[in-house]
PDB file of C-alpha atoms in Angstrom:
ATOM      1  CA  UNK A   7     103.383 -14.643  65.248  1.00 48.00           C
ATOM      2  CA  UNK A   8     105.452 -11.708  63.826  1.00 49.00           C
ATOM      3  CA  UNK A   9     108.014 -11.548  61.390  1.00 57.00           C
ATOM      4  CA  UNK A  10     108.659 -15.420  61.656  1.00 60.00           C
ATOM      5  CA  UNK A  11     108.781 -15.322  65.692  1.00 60.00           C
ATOM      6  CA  UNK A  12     106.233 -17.017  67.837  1.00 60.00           C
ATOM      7  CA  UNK A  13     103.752 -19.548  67.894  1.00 65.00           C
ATOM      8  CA  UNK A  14     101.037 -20.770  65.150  1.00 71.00           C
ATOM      9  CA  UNK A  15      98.549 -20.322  67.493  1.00 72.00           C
ATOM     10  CA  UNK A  16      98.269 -19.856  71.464  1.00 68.00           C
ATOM     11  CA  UNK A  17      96.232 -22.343  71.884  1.00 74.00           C
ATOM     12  CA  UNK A  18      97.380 -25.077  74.663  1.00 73.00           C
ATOM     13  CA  UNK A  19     100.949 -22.847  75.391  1.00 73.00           C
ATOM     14  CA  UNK A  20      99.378 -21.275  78.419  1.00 73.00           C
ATOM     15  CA  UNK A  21     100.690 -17.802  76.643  1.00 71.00           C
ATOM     16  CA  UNK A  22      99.185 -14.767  75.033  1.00 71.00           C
ATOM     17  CA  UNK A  23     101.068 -14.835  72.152  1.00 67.00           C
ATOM     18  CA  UNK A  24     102.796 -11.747  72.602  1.00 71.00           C
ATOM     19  CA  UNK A  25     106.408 -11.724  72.117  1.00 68.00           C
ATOM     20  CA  UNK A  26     108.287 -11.044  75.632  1.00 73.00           C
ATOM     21  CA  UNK A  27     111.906 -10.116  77.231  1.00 76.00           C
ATOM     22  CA  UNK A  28     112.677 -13.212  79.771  1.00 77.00           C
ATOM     23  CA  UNK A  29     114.171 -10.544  82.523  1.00 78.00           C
ATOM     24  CA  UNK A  30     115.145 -13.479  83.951  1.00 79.00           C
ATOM     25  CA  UNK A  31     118.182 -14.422  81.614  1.00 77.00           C
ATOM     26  CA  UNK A  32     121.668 -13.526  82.707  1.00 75.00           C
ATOM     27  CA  UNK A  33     124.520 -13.095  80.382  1.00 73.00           C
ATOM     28  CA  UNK A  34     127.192 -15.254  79.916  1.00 70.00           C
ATOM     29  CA  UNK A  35     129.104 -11.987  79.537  1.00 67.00           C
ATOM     30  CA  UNK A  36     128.660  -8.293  80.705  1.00 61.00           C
ATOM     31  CA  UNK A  37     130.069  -5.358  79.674  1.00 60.00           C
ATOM     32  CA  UNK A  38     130.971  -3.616  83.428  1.00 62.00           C
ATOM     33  CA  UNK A  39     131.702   0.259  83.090  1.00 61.00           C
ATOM     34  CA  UNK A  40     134.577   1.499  84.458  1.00 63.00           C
ATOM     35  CA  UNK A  41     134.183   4.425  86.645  1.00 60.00           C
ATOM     36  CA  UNK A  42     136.298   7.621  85.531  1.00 64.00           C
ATOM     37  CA  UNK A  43     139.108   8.264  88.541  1.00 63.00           C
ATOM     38  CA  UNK A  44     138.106  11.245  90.164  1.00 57.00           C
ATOM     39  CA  UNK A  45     140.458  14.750  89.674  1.00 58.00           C
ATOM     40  CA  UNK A  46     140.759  17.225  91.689  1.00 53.00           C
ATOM     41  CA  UNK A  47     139.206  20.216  89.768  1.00 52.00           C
ATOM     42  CA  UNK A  48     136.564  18.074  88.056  1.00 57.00           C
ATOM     43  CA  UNK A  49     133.879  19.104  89.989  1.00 57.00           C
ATOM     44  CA  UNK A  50     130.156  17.859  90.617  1.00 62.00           C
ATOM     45  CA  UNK A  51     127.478  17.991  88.124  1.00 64.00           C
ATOM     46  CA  UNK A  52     126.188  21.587  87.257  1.00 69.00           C
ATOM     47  CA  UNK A  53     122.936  22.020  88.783  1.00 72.00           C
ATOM     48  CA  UNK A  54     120.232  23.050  85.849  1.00 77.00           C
ATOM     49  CA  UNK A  55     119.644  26.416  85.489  1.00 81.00           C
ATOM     50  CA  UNK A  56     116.410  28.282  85.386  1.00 81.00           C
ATOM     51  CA  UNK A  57     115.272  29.550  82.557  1.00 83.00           C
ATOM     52  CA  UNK A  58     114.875  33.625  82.716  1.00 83.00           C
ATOM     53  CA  UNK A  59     112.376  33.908  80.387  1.00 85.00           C
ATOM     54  CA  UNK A  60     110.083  30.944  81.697  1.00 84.00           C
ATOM     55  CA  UNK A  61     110.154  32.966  85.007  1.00 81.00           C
ATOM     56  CA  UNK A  62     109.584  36.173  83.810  1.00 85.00           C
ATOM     57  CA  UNK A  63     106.313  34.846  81.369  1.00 86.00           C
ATOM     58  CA  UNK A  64     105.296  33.319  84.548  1.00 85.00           C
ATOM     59  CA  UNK A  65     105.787  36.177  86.965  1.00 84.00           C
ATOM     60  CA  UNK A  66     103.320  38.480  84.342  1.00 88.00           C
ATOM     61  CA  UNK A  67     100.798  35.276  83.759  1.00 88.00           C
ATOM     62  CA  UNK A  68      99.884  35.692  87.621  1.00 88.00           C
ATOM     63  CA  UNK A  69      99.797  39.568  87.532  1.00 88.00           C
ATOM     64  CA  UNK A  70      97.362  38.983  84.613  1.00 89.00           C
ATOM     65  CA  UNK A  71      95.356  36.362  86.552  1.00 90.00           C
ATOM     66  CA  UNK A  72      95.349  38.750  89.657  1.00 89.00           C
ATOM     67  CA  UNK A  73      93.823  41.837  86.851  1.00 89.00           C
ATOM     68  CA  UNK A  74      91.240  39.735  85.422  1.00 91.00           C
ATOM     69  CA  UNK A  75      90.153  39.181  89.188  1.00 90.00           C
ATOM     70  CA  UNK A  76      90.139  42.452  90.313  1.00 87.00           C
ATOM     71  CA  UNK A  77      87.962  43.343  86.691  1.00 87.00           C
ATOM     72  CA  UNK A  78      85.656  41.241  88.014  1.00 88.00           C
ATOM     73  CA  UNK A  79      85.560  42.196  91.119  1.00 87.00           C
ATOM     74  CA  UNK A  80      85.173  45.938  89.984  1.00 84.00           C
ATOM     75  CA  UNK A  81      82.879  45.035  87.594  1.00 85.00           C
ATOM     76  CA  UNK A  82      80.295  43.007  89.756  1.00 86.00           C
ATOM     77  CA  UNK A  83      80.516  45.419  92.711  1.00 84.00           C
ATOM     78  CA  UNK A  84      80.868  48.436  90.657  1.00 83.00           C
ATOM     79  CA  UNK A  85      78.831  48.640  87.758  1.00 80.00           C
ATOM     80  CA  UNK A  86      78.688  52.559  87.605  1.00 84.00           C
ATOM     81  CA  UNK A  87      82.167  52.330  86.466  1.00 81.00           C
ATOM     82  CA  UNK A  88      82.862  53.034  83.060  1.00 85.00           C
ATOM     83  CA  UNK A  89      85.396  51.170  80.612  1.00 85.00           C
ATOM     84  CA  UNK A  90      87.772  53.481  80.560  1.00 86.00           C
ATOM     85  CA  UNK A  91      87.691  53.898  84.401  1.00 87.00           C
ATOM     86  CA  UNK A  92      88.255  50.505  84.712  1.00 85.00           C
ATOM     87  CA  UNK A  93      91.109  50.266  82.275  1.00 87.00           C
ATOM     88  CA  UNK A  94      92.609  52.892  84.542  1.00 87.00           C
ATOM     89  CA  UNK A  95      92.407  51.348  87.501  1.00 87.00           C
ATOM     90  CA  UNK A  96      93.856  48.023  86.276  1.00 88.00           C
ATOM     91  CA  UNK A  97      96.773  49.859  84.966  1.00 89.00           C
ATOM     92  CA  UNK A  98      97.479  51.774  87.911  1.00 88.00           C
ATOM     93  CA  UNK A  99      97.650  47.849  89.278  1.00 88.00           C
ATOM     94  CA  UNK A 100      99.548  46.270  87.207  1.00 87.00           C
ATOM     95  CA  UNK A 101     102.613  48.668  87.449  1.00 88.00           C
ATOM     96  CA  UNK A 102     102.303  48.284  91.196  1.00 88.00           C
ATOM     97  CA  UNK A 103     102.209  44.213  90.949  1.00 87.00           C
ATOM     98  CA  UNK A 104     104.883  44.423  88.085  1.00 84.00           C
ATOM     99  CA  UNK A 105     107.337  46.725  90.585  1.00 85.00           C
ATOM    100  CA  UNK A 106     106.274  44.222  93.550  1.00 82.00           C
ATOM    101  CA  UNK A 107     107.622  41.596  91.853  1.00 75.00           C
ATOM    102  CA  UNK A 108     110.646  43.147  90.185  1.00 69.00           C
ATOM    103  CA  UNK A 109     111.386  43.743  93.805  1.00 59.00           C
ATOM    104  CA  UNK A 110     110.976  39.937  94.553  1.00 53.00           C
ATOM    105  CA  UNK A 111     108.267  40.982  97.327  1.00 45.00           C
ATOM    106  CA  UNK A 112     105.930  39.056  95.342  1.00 48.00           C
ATOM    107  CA  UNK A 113     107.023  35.734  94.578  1.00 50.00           C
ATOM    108  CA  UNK A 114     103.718  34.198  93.799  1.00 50.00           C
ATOM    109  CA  UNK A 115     102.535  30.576  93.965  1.00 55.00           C
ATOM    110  CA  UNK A 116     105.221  27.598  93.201  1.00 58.00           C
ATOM    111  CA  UNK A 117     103.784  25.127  91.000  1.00 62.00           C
ATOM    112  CA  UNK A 118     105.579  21.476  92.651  1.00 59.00           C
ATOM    113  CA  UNK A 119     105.947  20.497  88.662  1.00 66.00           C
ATOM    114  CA  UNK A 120     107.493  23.034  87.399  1.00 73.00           C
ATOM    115  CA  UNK A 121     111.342  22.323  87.220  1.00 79.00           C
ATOM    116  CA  UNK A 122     112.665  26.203  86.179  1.00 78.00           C
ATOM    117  CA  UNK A 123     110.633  26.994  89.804  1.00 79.00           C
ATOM    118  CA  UNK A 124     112.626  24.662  91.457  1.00 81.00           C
ATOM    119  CA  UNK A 125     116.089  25.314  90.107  1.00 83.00           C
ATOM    120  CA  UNK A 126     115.683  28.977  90.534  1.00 83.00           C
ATOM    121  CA  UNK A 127     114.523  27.966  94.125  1.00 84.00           C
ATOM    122  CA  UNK A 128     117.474  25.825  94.471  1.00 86.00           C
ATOM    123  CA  UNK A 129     120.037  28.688  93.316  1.00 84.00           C
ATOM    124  CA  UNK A 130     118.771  30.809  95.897  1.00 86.00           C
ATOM    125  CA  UNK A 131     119.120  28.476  98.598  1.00 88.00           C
ATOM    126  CA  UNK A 132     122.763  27.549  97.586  1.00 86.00           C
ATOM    127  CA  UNK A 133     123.651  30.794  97.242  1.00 87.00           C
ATOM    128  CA  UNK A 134     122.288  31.725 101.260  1.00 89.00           C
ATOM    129  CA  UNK A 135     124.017  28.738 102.111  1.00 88.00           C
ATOM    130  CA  UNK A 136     127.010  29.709 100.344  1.00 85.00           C
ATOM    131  CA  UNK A 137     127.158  33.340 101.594  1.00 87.00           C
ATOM    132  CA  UNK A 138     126.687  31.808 105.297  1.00 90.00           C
ATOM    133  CA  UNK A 139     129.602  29.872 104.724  1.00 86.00           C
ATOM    134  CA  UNK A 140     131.527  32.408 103.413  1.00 83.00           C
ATOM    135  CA  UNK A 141     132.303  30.071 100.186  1.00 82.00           C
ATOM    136  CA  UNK A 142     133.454  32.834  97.472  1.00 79.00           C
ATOM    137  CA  UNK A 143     132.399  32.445  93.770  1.00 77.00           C
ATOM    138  CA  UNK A 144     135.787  31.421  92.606  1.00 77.00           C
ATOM    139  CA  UNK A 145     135.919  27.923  95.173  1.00 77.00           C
ATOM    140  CA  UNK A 146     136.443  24.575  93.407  1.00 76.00           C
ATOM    141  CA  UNK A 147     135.024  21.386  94.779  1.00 73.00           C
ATOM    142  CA  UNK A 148     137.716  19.264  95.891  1.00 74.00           C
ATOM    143  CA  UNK A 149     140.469  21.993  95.639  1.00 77.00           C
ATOM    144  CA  UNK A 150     141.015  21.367  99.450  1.00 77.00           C
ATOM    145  CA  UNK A 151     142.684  17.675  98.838  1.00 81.00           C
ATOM    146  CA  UNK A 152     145.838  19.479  96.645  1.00 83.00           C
ATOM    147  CA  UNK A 153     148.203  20.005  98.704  1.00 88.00           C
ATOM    148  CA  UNK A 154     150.322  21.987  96.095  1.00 90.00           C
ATOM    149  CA  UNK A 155     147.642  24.513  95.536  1.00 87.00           C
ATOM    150  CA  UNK A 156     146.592  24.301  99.364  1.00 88.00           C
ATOM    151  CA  UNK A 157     150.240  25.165  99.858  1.00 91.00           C
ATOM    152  CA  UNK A 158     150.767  28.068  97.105  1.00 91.00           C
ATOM    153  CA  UNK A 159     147.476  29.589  98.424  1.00 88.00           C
ATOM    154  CA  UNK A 160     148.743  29.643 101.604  1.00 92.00           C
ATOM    155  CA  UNK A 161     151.865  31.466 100.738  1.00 94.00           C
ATOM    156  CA  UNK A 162     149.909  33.852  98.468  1.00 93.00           C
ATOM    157  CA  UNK A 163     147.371  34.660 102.114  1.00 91.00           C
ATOM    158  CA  UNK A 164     150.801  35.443 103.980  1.00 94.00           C
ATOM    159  CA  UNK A 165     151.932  37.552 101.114  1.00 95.00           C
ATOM    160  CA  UNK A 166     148.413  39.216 101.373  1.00 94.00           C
ATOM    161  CA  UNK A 167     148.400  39.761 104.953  1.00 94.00           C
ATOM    162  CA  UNK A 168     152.195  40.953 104.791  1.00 95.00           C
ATOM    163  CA  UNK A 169     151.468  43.597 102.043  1.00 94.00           C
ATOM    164  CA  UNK A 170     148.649  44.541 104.178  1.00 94.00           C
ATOM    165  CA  UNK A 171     150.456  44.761 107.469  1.00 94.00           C
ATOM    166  CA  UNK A 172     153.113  47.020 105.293  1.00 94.00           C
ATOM    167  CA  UNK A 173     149.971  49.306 103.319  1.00 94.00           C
ATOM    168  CA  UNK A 174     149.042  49.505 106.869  1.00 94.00           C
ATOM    169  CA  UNK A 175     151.930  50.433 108.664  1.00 94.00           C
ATOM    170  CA  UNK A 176     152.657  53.022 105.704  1.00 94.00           C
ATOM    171  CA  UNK A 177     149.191  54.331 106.032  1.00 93.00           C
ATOM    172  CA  UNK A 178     149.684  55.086 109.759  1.00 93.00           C
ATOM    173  CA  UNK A 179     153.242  56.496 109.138  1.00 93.00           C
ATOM    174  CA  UNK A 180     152.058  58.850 106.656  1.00 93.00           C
ATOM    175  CA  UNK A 181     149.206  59.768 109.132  1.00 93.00           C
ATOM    176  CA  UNK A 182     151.841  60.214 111.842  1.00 93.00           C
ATOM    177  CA  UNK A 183     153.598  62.594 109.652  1.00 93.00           C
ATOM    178  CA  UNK A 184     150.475  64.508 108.770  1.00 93.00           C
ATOM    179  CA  UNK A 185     150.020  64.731 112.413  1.00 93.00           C
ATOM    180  CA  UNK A 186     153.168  66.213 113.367  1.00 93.00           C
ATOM    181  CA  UNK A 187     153.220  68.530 110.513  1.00 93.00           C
ATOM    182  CA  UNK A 188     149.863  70.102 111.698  1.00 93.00           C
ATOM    183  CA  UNK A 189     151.196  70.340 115.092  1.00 93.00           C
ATOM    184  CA  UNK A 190     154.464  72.168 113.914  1.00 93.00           C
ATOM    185  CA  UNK A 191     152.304  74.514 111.730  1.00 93.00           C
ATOM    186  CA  UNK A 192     149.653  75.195 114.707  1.00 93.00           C
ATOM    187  CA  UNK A 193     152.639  76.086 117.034  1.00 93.00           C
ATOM    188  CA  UNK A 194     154.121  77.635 114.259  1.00 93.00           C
ATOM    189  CA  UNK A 195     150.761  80.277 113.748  1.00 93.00           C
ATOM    190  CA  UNK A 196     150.502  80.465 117.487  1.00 92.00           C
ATOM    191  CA  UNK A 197     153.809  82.064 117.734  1.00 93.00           C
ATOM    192  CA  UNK A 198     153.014  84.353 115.196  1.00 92.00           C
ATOM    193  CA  UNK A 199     150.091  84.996 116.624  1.00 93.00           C
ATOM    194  CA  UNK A 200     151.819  85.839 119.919  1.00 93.00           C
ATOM    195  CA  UNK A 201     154.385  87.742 118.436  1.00 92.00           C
ATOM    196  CA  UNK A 202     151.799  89.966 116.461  1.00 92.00           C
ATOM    197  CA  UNK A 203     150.024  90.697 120.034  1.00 92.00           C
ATOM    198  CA  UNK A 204     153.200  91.710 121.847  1.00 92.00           C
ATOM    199  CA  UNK A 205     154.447  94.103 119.036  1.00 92.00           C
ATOM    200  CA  UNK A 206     150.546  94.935 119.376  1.00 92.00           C
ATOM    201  CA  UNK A 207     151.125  95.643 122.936  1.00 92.00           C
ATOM    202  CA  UNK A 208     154.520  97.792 122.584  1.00 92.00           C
ATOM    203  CA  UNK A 209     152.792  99.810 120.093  1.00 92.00           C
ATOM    204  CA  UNK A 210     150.063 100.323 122.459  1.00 91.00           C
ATOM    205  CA  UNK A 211     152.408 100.939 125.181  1.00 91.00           C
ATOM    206  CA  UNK A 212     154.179 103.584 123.150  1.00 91.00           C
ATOM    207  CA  UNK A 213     151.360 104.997 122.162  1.00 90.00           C
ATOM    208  CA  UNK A 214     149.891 105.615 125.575  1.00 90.00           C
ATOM    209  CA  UNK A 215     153.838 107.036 126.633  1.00 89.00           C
ATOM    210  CA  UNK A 216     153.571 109.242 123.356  1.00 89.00           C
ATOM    211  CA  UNK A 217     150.373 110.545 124.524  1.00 88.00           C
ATOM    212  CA  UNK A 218     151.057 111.411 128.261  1.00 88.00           C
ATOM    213  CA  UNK A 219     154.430 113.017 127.358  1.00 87.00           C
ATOM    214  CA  UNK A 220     152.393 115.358 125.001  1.00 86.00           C
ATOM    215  CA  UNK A 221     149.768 116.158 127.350  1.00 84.00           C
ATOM    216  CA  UNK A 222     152.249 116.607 129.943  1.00 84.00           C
ATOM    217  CA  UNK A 223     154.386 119.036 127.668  1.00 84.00           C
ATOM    218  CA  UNK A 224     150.939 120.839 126.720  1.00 82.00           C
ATOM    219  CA  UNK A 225     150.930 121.356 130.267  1.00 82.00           C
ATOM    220  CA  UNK A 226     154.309 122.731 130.933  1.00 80.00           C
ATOM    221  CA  UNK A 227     153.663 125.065 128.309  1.00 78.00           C
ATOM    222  CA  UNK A 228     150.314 126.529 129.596  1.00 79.00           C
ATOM    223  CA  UNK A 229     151.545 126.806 132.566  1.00 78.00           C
ATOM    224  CA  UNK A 230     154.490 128.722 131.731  1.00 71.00           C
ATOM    225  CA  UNK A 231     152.501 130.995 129.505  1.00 67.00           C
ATOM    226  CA  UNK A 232     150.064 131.832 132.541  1.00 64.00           C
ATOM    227  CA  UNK A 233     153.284 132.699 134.570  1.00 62.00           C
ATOM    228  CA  UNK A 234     154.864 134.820 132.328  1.00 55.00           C
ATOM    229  CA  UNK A 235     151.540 137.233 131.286  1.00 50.00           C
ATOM    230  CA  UNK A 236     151.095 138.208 134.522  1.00 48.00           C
ATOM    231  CA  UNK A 237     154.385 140.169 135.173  1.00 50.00           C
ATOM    232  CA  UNK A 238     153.695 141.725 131.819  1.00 50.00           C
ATOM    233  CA  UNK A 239     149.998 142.692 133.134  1.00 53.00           C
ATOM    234  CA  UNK A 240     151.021 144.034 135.871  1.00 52.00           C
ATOM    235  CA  UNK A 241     154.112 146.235 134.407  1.00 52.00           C
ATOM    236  CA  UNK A 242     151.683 147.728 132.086  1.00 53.00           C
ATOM    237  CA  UNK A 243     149.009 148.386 134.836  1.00 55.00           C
ATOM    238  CA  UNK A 244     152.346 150.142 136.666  1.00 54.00           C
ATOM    239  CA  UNK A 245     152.936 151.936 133.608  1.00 54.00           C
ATOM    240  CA  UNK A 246     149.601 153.025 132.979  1.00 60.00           C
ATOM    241  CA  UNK A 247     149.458 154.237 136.537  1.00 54.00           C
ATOM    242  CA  UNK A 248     152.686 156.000 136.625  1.00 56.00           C
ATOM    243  CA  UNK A 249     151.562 158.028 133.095  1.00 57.00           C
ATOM    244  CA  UNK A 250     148.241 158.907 134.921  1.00 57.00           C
ATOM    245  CA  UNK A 251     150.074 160.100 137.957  1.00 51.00           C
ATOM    246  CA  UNK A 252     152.397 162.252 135.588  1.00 52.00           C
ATOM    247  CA  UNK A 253     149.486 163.486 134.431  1.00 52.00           C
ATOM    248  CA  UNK A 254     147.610 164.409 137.465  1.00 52.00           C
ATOM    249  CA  UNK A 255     150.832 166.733 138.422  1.00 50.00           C
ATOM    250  CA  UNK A 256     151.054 168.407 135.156  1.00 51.00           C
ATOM    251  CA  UNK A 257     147.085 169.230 135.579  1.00 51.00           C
ATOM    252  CA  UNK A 258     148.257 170.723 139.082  1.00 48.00           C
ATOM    253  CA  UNK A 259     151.162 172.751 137.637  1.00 47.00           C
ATOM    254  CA  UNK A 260     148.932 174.477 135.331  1.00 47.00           C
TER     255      UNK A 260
END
């Protein structure tokens, strides 16, 4: 008996004398809950999220545990090793298991109990799934019954694709331009170019004319000079020979 409630005694009522819900009993009236009307937008439950720091005091518990094994180790196989040789070595390990797992190479063992495991487990499998459905961060579950947004996000994709067609089109206009312009400047420098190497040529030309009317002249001139010295040579060997003959008589006079 407690607080007033029960029996005097058990004996002969075939109970313990415990106190006891009869699951049995039905209500004459129940309270029913009415189930919220679902709205677009509303969404599903938010999964739980992991905790960070859980994970991250988890990730360094098991490169401790894998240290204190390989101390062990190094200290049973190796027992010339020194303290500080040891203390070495372990450090050297742990920043190589500590990048490992930054690097999510090492994801170590998953306990089945522990629920910040599971969730970050869970986020990374939504997310693959997510990414292989090509479901962007910014969908809403049930979004796709609204017509009116289905409808004003299908006029905003045709404006999309339709300032895209135009940035396009633009873009290869522009190019087009570009295009022509270096082809007007190429022919542009190959005229010059030509035009340089036929005044080039006419100078040459020129040149060449200046230089065979001057040999030609230098020519002329030497052969005139070697016409007119010997007439000269010879009037003065006439000369000479004339005074020698006048000579020769006046030497036979005397």
């Amino acid at each position: 008996m407690y607080n007033g409630i029960g029996l005097q005694s058990v004996r002969g009522s075939g109970t313990n004398g415990y106190v006891q819900r009869n699951l049995s009993h039905v209500p004459a009236k129940r309270s029913r809950t009415e189930a919220k009307p679902w709205a677009p937008g509303a969404g599903p439950i938010a999964p739980r999220k992991p905790n960070e720091e859980l994970l991250e005091h988890d990730r360094k518990r098991l490169v401790e545990v894998k240290l204190c094994e390989l101390r062990e180790e190094l200290e049973q196989q190796t027992p010339s090793l020194s303290a500080d040789e040891i203390e070495s070595r372990l450090e050297k390990r742990r920043v190589a298991l500590l990048a490992q797992s930054t690097n999510g190479r090492e994801q170590g063992r998953r306990r089945p109990d522990d629920t910040h495991q599971q969730a970050a487990a869970k986020q990374a499998e939504d997310a693959q799934f997510r990414r292989a459905l090509r479901i962007g961060e910014e969908h809403v579950v049930g979004s796709a019954f609204d017509r009116e947004l289905q409808a004003h996000k299908k006029l905003e994709r045709q404006a999309k694709r339709e300032e895209e067609a135009r940035a396009l089109a633009e873009h290869q206009a522009a190019a087009e331009r570009e295009l022509q312009r270096a082809k007007r400047e190429e022919e542009r420098r190959r005229r010059k170019e030509e035009k340089a190497a036929r005044k080039e040529e006419r100078r040459r030309r020129r040149a060449e004319r200046d230089e065979t009317r001057r040999d030609r002249a230098e020519l002329e001139d030497n052969s005139k000079d070697d016409s007119g010295d010997e007439p000269e040579d010879s009037r003065k060997q006439g000369k000479r020979a004339r005074g020698d003959a006048h000579k020769d008589d006046d030497s036979h006079d005397d």
